[in-house]
Each structure stands twice: as structure tokens, then as C-alpha cells.
Amino acid sequence: TQLLEQSPQFLSIQEGENLTVYCNSSSVFSSLQWYRQEPGEGPVLLVTVVTGGEVKKLKRLTFQFGDARKDSSLHITAAQPGDTGLYLCAGEGSSNTGKLIFGQGTTLQVKP
Amino acid sequence: DVKVTQSSRYLVKRTGEKVFLECVQDMDHENMFWYRQDPGLGLRLIYFSYDVKMKEKGDIPEGYSVSREKKERFSLILESASTNQTSMYLCASSLLFGRGNWAEAFFGQGTRLTVV
């Protein structure tokens, strides 16, 4: 069974601080995705990384896929209250059927 | 605008009742999924389907069954609801891997089910 471990599970920071969320596995994934979920809504895709070592930027968010395609990180620069939410990493398994496996999630609270 | 619609936002059912959760997508996606979401456990896959009438068990299929008679509709069935099935249920759909779309999943808004 492929597993994704996210850390930390909870993060409470002040506006303007930087933070990094990690997503680790002992398995290789063909791609990794990051989703953000707000209360009462379903998760929404932020980014997909598919190449080992790939770095993608989305405004103040930087996503990296590990060289071995077993881990990923999300770094937020100068966090804002609007970044508050649940961040989930998800990996597409090796079965090539589009089955997505999710990590436990990181709950981020950014205080003004 | 892509859309995944779940039939109910909130449901309250009694122990032992048969419960149907319905999900419809309008994107012609091959894949459809049912997850349950519990605090600290993330999203756990119950069942998924990659074609009409095809289904595969996820990580926690016990106590659940599914039905996919049409491409756009995927139903989750709790044959005899129990209190430990109280949870948030999320439906999602995606293109089949290999179509140039890296299996981005589109989610419905969720159904919060309470079994009393």
C-alpha cells in the first residue's frame, strides 16, 4: 500500500511568516498534487508536479518534487490570512488508473 | 465550468438504515471516486470506478457498496448505517490517466452524514 505522510499536521502562524509543509513516502509516485480545502467545500487543485526535481511557483507558493519522486514540499512566503485552510498532498499510484492517494493533510491557520 | 454535484450537503440517518449518496459529474470523466474525510486521517478512498459498471475497492470498502450504471453518476450505498460511518463524504471525478491530464480530481462539496 502506498502511503503519503504529511507534516506538520497543524500549523498556526502570524501573518507575514514563512512556512513549509512536507509530504513524504517510501514509494515512488508518477506525479504528486497539492490541493487546498476551505471549510464546507471540497478540495481544489493548486498544482501538479510530474518530474523529479521540478519546482513550480504559484505567486507566494513554491512547490517542489523530490529528485526520487518520493516526496514533495510546499513553501509559503509571507503568509496571509487568506492562506488559511487545509492543504493536502496527493499521489497518483503506479497502477495508471488515475487512483489518487491522499496524505492526512496540514491545517494552516494564519493570524492577522 | 466543471461541476461535481453531490445530492445532499447534510444527512441524518438512523443506525441500521440503508443510505444512498448520489454524485453526478458533467465533465465526461472516466474516473469517479468516493472518499471519506475524518479529522487527522485525511481523505481515505472507499471505492473508485474507471468505467461504467466497473469498480475497485479502495482502502476502506467495508460496510459500503457502489453503483455506476451511467458514466456521469456514481452512487455510494451504506447497506446498514452504523455510528462509525458518521463522516464527511466527498465524491470526485477525473480523466483517465494518459489523456494528457495528470488525473486532476474535481470534487463535490461533500455530504456530512450523521448516523444516530
PDB file of C-alpha atoms in Angstrom:
ATOM      1  CA  THR A   1       0.000   0.000   0.000  1.00  0.00           C
ATOM      2  CA  GLN A   2       1.342   3.399  -0.971  1.00  0.00           C
ATOM      3  CA  LEU A   3       1.200   5.946   1.844  1.00  0.00           C
ATOM      4  CA  LEU A   4       1.780   9.680   1.991  1.00  0.00           C
ATOM      5  CA  GLU A   5       2.824  11.234   5.281  1.00  0.00           C
ATOM      6  CA  GLN A   6       2.300  14.939   5.733  1.00  0.00           C
ATOM      7  CA  SER A   7       3.949  17.111   8.350  1.00  0.00           C
ATOM      8  CA  PRO A   8       3.169  19.063  10.322  1.00  0.00           C
ATOM      9  CA  GLN A   9      -0.499  18.230  10.843  1.00  0.00           C
ATOM     10  CA  PHE A  10      -1.264  21.622  12.345  1.00  0.00           C
ATOM     11  CA  LEU A  11       0.407  24.993  11.892  1.00  0.00           C
ATOM     12  CA  SER A  12      -0.600  28.295  13.431  1.00  0.00           C
ATOM     13  CA  ILE A  13       1.487  31.316  12.437  1.00  0.00           C
ATOM     14  CA  GLN A  14       1.345  35.094  12.252  1.00  0.00           C
ATOM     15  CA  GLU A  15       0.734  36.979   9.055  1.00  0.00           C
ATOM     16  CA  GLY A  16       3.999  37.604   7.218  1.00  0.00           C
ATOM     17  CA  GLU A  17       5.790  34.461   8.392  1.00  0.00           C
ATOM     18  CA  ASN A  18       7.125  31.778   6.060  1.00  0.00           C
ATOM     19  CA  LEU A  19       6.277  28.103   6.350  1.00  0.00           C
ATOM     20  CA  THR A  20       6.970  24.749   4.738  1.00  0.00           C
ATOM     21  CA  VAL A  21       4.743  21.695   4.593  1.00  0.00           C
ATOM     22  CA  TYR A  22       6.201  18.292   3.774  1.00  0.00           C
ATOM     23  CA  CYS A  23       4.766  15.257   2.044  1.00  0.00           C
ATOM     24  CA  ASN A  24       6.824  12.067   2.240  1.00  0.00           C
ATOM     25  CA  SER A  25       6.530   8.496   1.086  1.00  0.00           C
ATOM     26  CA  SER A  26       8.652   5.384   0.747  1.00  0.00           C
ATOM     27  CA  SER A  27       7.037   4.759  -2.648  1.00  0.00           C
ATOM     28  CA  VAL A  28       7.692   6.363  -5.999  1.00  0.00           C
ATOM     29  CA  PHE A  29       4.831   8.352  -7.491  1.00  0.00           C
ATOM     30  CA  SER A  30       4.332   9.192 -11.143  1.00  0.00           C
ATOM     31  CA  SER A  31       3.049  12.603 -10.085  1.00  0.00           C
ATOM     32  CA  LEU A  32       2.165  14.498  -6.937  1.00  0.00           C
ATOM     33  CA  GLN A  33      -0.530  17.073  -6.475  1.00  0.00           C
ATOM     34  CA  TRP A  34      -1.318  19.688  -3.875  1.00  0.00           C
ATOM     35  CA  TYR A  35      -4.887  20.617  -3.029  1.00  0.00           C
ATOM     36  CA  ARG A  36      -6.335  23.282  -0.764  1.00  0.00           C
ATOM     37  CA  GLN A  37      -9.637  22.831   1.024  1.00  0.00           C
ATOM     38  CA  GLU A  38     -11.698  25.506   2.719  1.00  0.00           C
ATOM     39  CA  PRO A  39     -14.349  24.685   5.336  1.00  0.00           C
ATOM     40  CA  GLY A  40     -17.546  23.339   3.825  1.00  0.00           C
ATOM     41  CA  GLU A  41     -16.024  22.835   0.398  1.00  0.00           C
ATOM     42  CA  GLY A  42     -14.266  20.105  -1.497  1.00  0.00           C
ATOM     43  CA  PRO A  43     -10.512  20.259  -2.173  1.00  0.00           C
ATOM     44  CA  VAL A  44      -9.338  22.314  -5.131  1.00  0.00           C
ATOM     45  CA  LEU A  45      -6.183  21.556  -7.082  1.00  0.00           C
ATOM     46  CA  LEU A  46      -3.284  24.009  -6.672  1.00  0.00           C
ATOM     47  CA  VAL A  47      -0.552  22.303  -8.696  1.00  0.00           C
ATOM     48  CA  THR A  48       0.685  19.036 -10.152  1.00  0.00           C
ATOM     49  CA  VAL A  49       4.386  18.131 -10.255  1.00  0.00           C
ATOM     50  CA  VAL A  50       5.466  15.314 -12.529  1.00  0.00           C
ATOM     51  CA  THR A  51       9.253  15.452 -12.985  1.00  0.00           C
ATOM     52  CA  GLY A  52      11.800  14.611 -10.284  1.00  0.00           C
ATOM     53  CA  GLY A  53      13.411  17.833  -9.023  1.00  0.00           C
ATOM     54  CA  GLU A  54      10.694  20.008 -10.528  1.00  0.00           C
ATOM     55  CA  VAL A  55       9.922  23.349  -8.887  1.00  0.00           C
ATOM     56  CA  LYS A  56       6.710  25.234  -9.571  1.00  0.00           C
ATOM     57  CA  LYS A  57       5.686  28.629  -8.302  1.00  0.00           C
ATOM     58  CA  LEU A  58       2.198  29.951  -7.803  1.00  0.00           C
ATOM     59  CA  LYS A  59       2.511  33.544  -6.535  1.00  0.00           C
ATOM     60  CA  ARG A  60       3.802  33.151  -2.950  1.00  0.00           C
ATOM     61  CA  LEU A  61       3.581  29.347  -3.032  1.00  0.00           C
ATOM     62  CA  THR A  62       6.551  27.233  -4.154  1.00  0.00           C
ATOM     63  CA  PHE A  63       6.133  23.513  -4.785  1.00  0.00           C
ATOM     64  CA  GLN A  64       8.968  21.052  -5.182  1.00  0.00           C
ATOM     65  CA  PHE A  65       9.027  17.410  -6.220  1.00  0.00           C
ATOM     66  CA  GLY A  66      11.899  15.350  -4.836  1.00  0.00           C
ATOM     67  CA  ASP A  67      14.544  14.014  -7.202  1.00  0.00           C
ATOM     68  CA  ALA A  68      13.484  10.434  -6.482  1.00  0.00           C
ATOM     69  CA  ARG A  69       9.770  11.313  -6.839  1.00  0.00           C
ATOM     70  CA  LYS A  70       9.023  10.089  -3.327  1.00  0.00           C
ATOM     71  CA  ASP A  71       8.450  13.411  -1.596  1.00  0.00           C
ATOM     72  CA  SER A  72       7.269  16.949  -2.123  1.00  0.00           C
ATOM     73  CA  SER A  73       7.169  20.231  -0.247  1.00  0.00           C
ATOM     74  CA  LEU A  74       5.027  23.334  -0.247  1.00  0.00           C
ATOM     75  CA  HIS A  75       6.619  26.583   0.875  1.00  0.00           C
ATOM     76  CA  ILE A  76       4.563  29.712   1.504  1.00  0.00           C
ATOM     77  CA  THR A  77       6.330  33.058   1.694  1.00  0.00           C
ATOM     78  CA  ALA A  78       4.855  35.900   3.738  1.00  0.00           C
ATOM     79  CA  ALA A  79       1.700  34.010   4.666  1.00  0.00           C
ATOM     80  CA  GLN A  80      -1.590  35.882   4.679  1.00  0.00           C
ATOM     81  CA  PRO A  81      -4.891  35.146   6.482  1.00  0.00           C
ATOM     82  CA  GLY A  82      -6.350  34.169   3.114  1.00  0.00           C
ATOM     83  CA  ASP A  83      -3.923  31.230   3.023  1.00  0.00           C
ATOM     84  CA  THR A  84      -5.747  29.642   5.967  1.00  0.00           C
ATOM     85  CA  GLY A  85      -7.104  26.216   5.095  1.00  0.00           C
ATOM     86  CA  LEU A  86      -6.358  22.523   4.837  1.00  0.00           C
ATOM     87  CA  TYR A  87      -3.527  21.586   2.485  1.00  0.00           C
ATOM     88  CA  LEU A  88      -3.491  18.070   1.091  1.00  0.00           C
ATOM     89  CA  CYS A  89      -0.904  16.294  -0.978  1.00  0.00           C
ATOM     90  CA  ALA A  90      -2.000  13.502  -3.270  1.00  0.00           C
ATOM     91  CA  GLY A  91      -0.105  10.997  -5.330  1.00  0.00           C
ATOM     92  CA  GLU A  92      -1.114   9.083  -8.376  1.00  0.00           C
ATOM     93  CA  GLY A  93      -0.276   5.462  -7.812  1.00  0.00           C
ATOM     94  CA  SER A  94       1.618   3.222 -10.147  1.00  0.00           C
ATOM     95  CA  SER A  95      -1.488   1.490 -11.440  1.00  0.00           C
ATOM     96  CA  ASN A  96      -2.040   4.179 -14.088  1.00  0.00           C
ATOM     97  CA  THR A  97      -5.776   4.187 -13.481  1.00  0.00           C
ATOM     98  CA  GLY A  98      -5.880   7.672 -12.026  1.00  0.00           C
ATOM     99  CA  LYS A  99      -6.338   6.397  -8.473  1.00  0.00           C
ATOM    100  CA  LEU A 100      -5.320   9.167  -6.110  1.00  0.00           C
ATOM    101  CA  ILE A 101      -3.926   8.587  -2.642  1.00  0.00           C
ATOM    102  CA  PHE A 102      -4.069  11.460  -0.157  1.00  0.00           C
ATOM    103  CA  GLY A 103      -1.972  12.445   2.819  1.00  0.00           C
ATOM    104  CA  GLN A 104      -3.585  13.286   6.164  1.00  0.00           C
ATOM    105  CA  GLY A 105      -3.499  16.995   5.466  1.00  0.00           C
ATOM    106  CA  THR A 106      -1.952  20.057   7.111  1.00  0.00           C
ATOM    107  CA  THR A 107      -4.290  22.548   8.752  1.00  0.00           C
ATOM    108  CA  LEU A 108      -2.852  26.036   8.409  1.00  0.00           C
ATOM    109  CA  GLN A 109      -4.076  28.994  10.397  1.00  0.00           C
ATOM    110  CA  VAL A 110      -2.628  32.414   9.602  1.00  0.00           C
ATOM    111  CA  LYS A 111      -3.457  35.037  12.217  1.00  0.00           C
ATOM    112  CA  PRO A 112      -3.678  38.699  11.247  1.00  0.00           C
TER     113      PRO A 112
ATOM    114  CA  ASP B   1     -17.499  25.422 -15.592  1.00  0.00           C
ATOM    115  CA  VAL B   2     -16.743  21.903 -14.446  1.00  0.00           C
ATOM    116  CA  LYS B   3     -19.077  20.516 -11.882  1.00  0.00           C
ATOM    117  CA  VAL B   4     -19.382  17.607  -9.498  1.00  0.00           C
ATOM    118  CA  THR B   5     -22.663  17.642  -7.632  1.00  0.00           C
ATOM    119  CA  GLN B   6     -23.499  15.649  -4.538  1.00  0.00           C
ATOM    120  CA  SER B   7     -27.170  15.174  -3.806  1.00  0.00           C
ATOM    121  CA  SER B   8     -27.137  16.337  -0.189  1.00  0.00           C
ATOM    122  CA  ARG B   9     -24.966  18.630   1.933  1.00  0.00           C
ATOM    123  CA  TYR B  10     -26.239  17.245   5.244  1.00  0.00           C
ATOM    124  CA  LEU B  11     -27.903  13.962   6.122  1.00  0.00           C
ATOM    125  CA  VAL B  12     -29.023  12.473   9.424  1.00  0.00           C
ATOM    126  CA  LYS B  13     -29.857   8.758   9.408  1.00  0.00           C
ATOM    127  CA  ARG B  14     -30.645   6.146  12.000  1.00  0.00           C
ATOM    128  CA  THR B  15     -28.499   3.131  12.756  1.00  0.00           C
ATOM    129  CA  GLY B  16     -29.441   0.239  10.503  1.00  0.00           C
ATOM    130  CA  GLU B  17     -30.941   2.379   7.740  1.00  0.00           C
ATOM    131  CA  LYS B  18     -29.889   1.925   4.121  1.00  0.00           C
ATOM    132  CA  VAL B  19     -28.308   5.158   2.896  1.00  0.00           C
ATOM    133  CA  PHE B  20     -27.730   6.322  -0.670  1.00  0.00           C
ATOM    134  CA  LEU B  21     -25.281   9.088  -1.506  1.00  0.00           C
ATOM    135  CA  GLU B  22     -25.502  10.280  -5.086  1.00  0.00           C
ATOM    136  CA  CYS B  23     -22.869  12.040  -7.168  1.00  0.00           C
ATOM    137  CA  VAL B  24     -23.143  13.419 -10.700  1.00  0.00           C
ATOM    138  CA  GLN B  25     -20.405  14.950 -12.879  1.00  0.00           C
ATOM    139  CA  ASP B  26     -20.832  16.830 -16.127  1.00  0.00           C
ATOM    140  CA  MET B  27     -17.268  16.578 -17.466  1.00  0.00           C
ATOM    141  CA  ASP B  28     -17.465  13.200 -19.209  1.00  0.00           C
ATOM    142  CA  HIS B  29     -14.755  11.883 -16.876  1.00  0.00           C
ATOM    143  CA  GLU B  30     -13.997   8.182 -16.827  1.00  0.00           C
ATOM    144  CA  ASN B  31     -12.875   8.045 -13.197  1.00  0.00           C
ATOM    145  CA  MET B  32     -15.112   8.636 -10.217  1.00  0.00           C
ATOM    146  CA  PHE B  33     -14.223   8.284  -6.567  1.00  0.00           C
ATOM    147  CA  TRP B  34     -15.785   8.189  -3.126  1.00  0.00           C
ATOM    148  CA  TYR B  35     -13.681   9.314  -0.173  1.00  0.00           C
ATOM    149  CA  ARG B  36     -14.483   9.838   3.444  1.00  0.00           C
ATOM    150  CA  GLN B  37     -12.762  12.573   5.370  1.00  0.00           C
ATOM    151  CA  ASP B  38     -12.169  12.456   9.108  1.00  0.00           C
ATOM    152  CA  PRO B  39     -10.040  14.825  11.230  1.00  0.00           C
ATOM    153  CA  GLY B  40      -6.403  13.767  11.306  1.00  0.00           C
ATOM    154  CA  LEU B  41      -6.938  10.983   8.774  1.00  0.00           C
ATOM    155  CA  GLY B  42      -7.124  12.960   5.561  1.00  0.00           C
ATOM    156  CA  LEU B  43      -9.114  11.557   2.662  1.00  0.00           C
ATOM    157  CA  ARG B  44      -9.457   7.804   2.614  1.00  0.00           C
ATOM    158  CA  LEU B  45     -10.564   6.101  -0.559  1.00  0.00           C
ATOM    159  CA  ILE B  46     -13.656   3.928  -0.220  1.00  0.00           C
ATOM    160  CA  TYR B  47     -14.251   2.876  -3.829  1.00  0.00           C
ATOM    161  CA  PHE B  48     -13.424   4.136  -7.255  1.00  0.00           C
ATOM    162  CA  SER B  49     -14.677   3.405 -10.730  1.00  0.00           C
ATOM    163  CA  TYR B  50     -12.808   3.848 -14.017  1.00  0.00           C
ATOM    164  CA  ASP B  51     -15.687   2.933 -16.307  1.00  0.00           C
ATOM    165  CA  VAL B  52     -19.398   2.239 -16.315  1.00  0.00           C
ATOM    166  CA  LYS B  53     -20.195  -0.856 -14.252  1.00  0.00           C
ATOM    167  CA  MET B  54     -16.539  -1.144 -13.236  1.00  0.00           C
ATOM    168  CA  LYS B  55     -15.488  -0.637  -9.644  1.00  0.00           C
ATOM    169  CA  GLU B  56     -12.469  -1.227  -7.464  1.00  0.00           C
ATOM    170  CA  LYS B  57     -12.141  -1.290  -3.732  1.00  0.00           C
ATOM    171  CA  GLY B  58     -10.189   1.454  -2.100  1.00  0.00           C
ATOM    172  CA  ASP B  59      -8.565   1.349   1.299  1.00  0.00           C
ATOM    173  CA  ILE B  60     -11.730   1.169   3.442  1.00  0.00           C
ATOM    174  CA  PRO B  61     -14.546  -0.539   1.483  1.00  0.00           C
ATOM    175  CA  GLU B  62     -16.041  -2.477   4.411  1.00  0.00           C
ATOM    176  CA  GLY B  63     -19.657  -1.535   5.057  1.00  0.00           C
ATOM    177  CA  TYR B  64     -20.028   0.230   1.696  1.00  0.00           C
ATOM    178  CA  SER B  65     -21.001  -0.654  -1.838  1.00  0.00           C
ATOM    179  CA  VAL B  66     -21.190   1.406  -5.028  1.00  0.00           C
ATOM    180  CA  SER B  67     -23.089   1.543  -8.262  1.00  0.00           C
ATOM    181  CA  ARG B  68     -22.148   3.076 -11.592  1.00  0.00           C
ATOM    182  CA  GLU B  69     -24.842   2.410 -14.189  1.00  0.00           C
ATOM    183  CA  LYS B  70     -24.149   5.586 -16.165  1.00  0.00           C
ATOM    184  CA  LYS B  71     -20.877   7.366 -16.835  1.00  0.00           C
ATOM    185  CA  GLU B  72     -21.926  10.572 -15.125  1.00  0.00           C
ATOM    186  CA  ARG B  73     -23.359   9.066 -11.939  1.00  0.00           C
ATOM    187  CA  PHE B  74     -21.633   7.234  -9.087  1.00  0.00           C
ATOM    188  CA  SER B  75     -23.600   6.180  -6.022  1.00  0.00           C
ATOM    189  CA  LEU B  76     -22.315   5.167  -2.618  1.00  0.00           C
ATOM    190  CA  ILE B  77     -24.500   2.838  -0.588  1.00  0.00           C
ATOM    191  CA  LEU B  78     -24.354   2.147   3.118  1.00  0.00           C
ATOM    192  CA  GLU B  79     -26.286  -1.112   3.419  1.00  0.00           C
ATOM    193  CA  SER B  80     -26.848  -0.769   7.163  1.00  0.00           C
ATOM    194  CA  ALA B  81     -25.614   2.508   8.551  1.00  0.00           C
ATOM    195  CA  SER B  82     -23.619   2.473  11.753  1.00  0.00           C
ATOM    196  CA  THR B  83     -22.456   5.281  14.015  1.00  0.00           C
ATOM    197  CA  ASN B  84     -18.818   4.785  12.969  1.00  0.00           C
ATOM    198  CA  GLN B  85     -19.829   5.794   9.454  1.00  0.00           C
ATOM    199  CA  THR B  86     -20.580   9.308  10.648  1.00  0.00           C
ATOM    200  CA  SER B  87     -18.248  11.365   8.496  1.00  0.00           C
ATOM    201  CA  MET B  88     -17.800  13.807   5.615  1.00  0.00           C
ATOM    202  CA  TYR B  89     -18.163  12.015   2.285  1.00  0.00           C
ATOM    203  CA  LEU B  90     -16.535  13.505  -0.795  1.00  0.00           C
ATOM    204  CA  CYS B  91     -17.126  12.488  -4.386  1.00  0.00           C
ATOM    205  CA  ALA B  92     -14.574  13.282  -7.093  1.00  0.00           C
ATOM    206  CA  SER B  93     -14.055  12.679 -10.779  1.00  0.00           C
ATOM    207  CA  SER B  94     -11.055  12.793 -13.087  1.00  0.00           C
ATOM    208  CA  LEU B  95      -9.929  11.921 -16.569  1.00  0.00           C
ATOM    209  CA  LEU B  96      -8.328   8.551 -17.023  1.00  0.00           C
ATOM    210  CA  PHE B  97      -4.548   8.710 -16.739  1.00  0.00           C
ATOM    211  CA  GLY B  98      -2.808   9.056 -20.057  1.00  0.00           C
ATOM    212  CA  ARG B  99      -5.129  11.542 -21.662  1.00  0.00           C
ATOM    213  CA  GLY B 100      -2.671  14.408 -21.215  1.00  0.00           C
ATOM    214  CA  ASN B 101      -4.282  15.375 -17.948  1.00  0.00           C
ATOM    215  CA  TRP B 102      -2.426  14.257 -14.894  1.00  0.00           C
ATOM    216  CA  ALA B 103      -5.534  12.950 -13.203  1.00  0.00           C
ATOM    217  CA  GLU B 104      -6.583  16.235 -11.638  1.00  0.00           C
ATOM    218  CA  ALA B 105      -9.509  15.409  -9.387  1.00  0.00           C
ATOM    219  CA  PHE B 106     -12.557  17.649  -9.223  1.00  0.00           C
ATOM    220  CA  PHE B 107     -14.515  17.384  -6.000  1.00  0.00           C
ATOM    221  CA  GLY B 108     -18.067  17.898  -4.976  1.00  0.00           C
ATOM    222  CA  GLN B 109     -18.896  19.974  -1.913  1.00  0.00           C
ATOM    223  CA  GLY B 110     -19.263  16.970   0.323  1.00  0.00           C
ATOM    224  CA  THR B 111     -22.057  15.318   2.272  1.00  0.00           C
ATOM    225  CA  ARG B 112     -21.840  15.454   6.029  1.00  0.00           C
ATOM    226  CA  LEU B 113     -23.536  12.287   7.212  1.00  0.00           C
ATOM    227  CA  THR B 114     -24.519  11.770  10.831  1.00  0.00           C
ATOM    228  CA  VAL B 115     -25.705   8.334  11.927  1.00  0.00           C
ATOM    229  CA  VAL B 116     -27.580   8.345  15.229  1.00  0.00           C
TER     230      VAL B 116
END
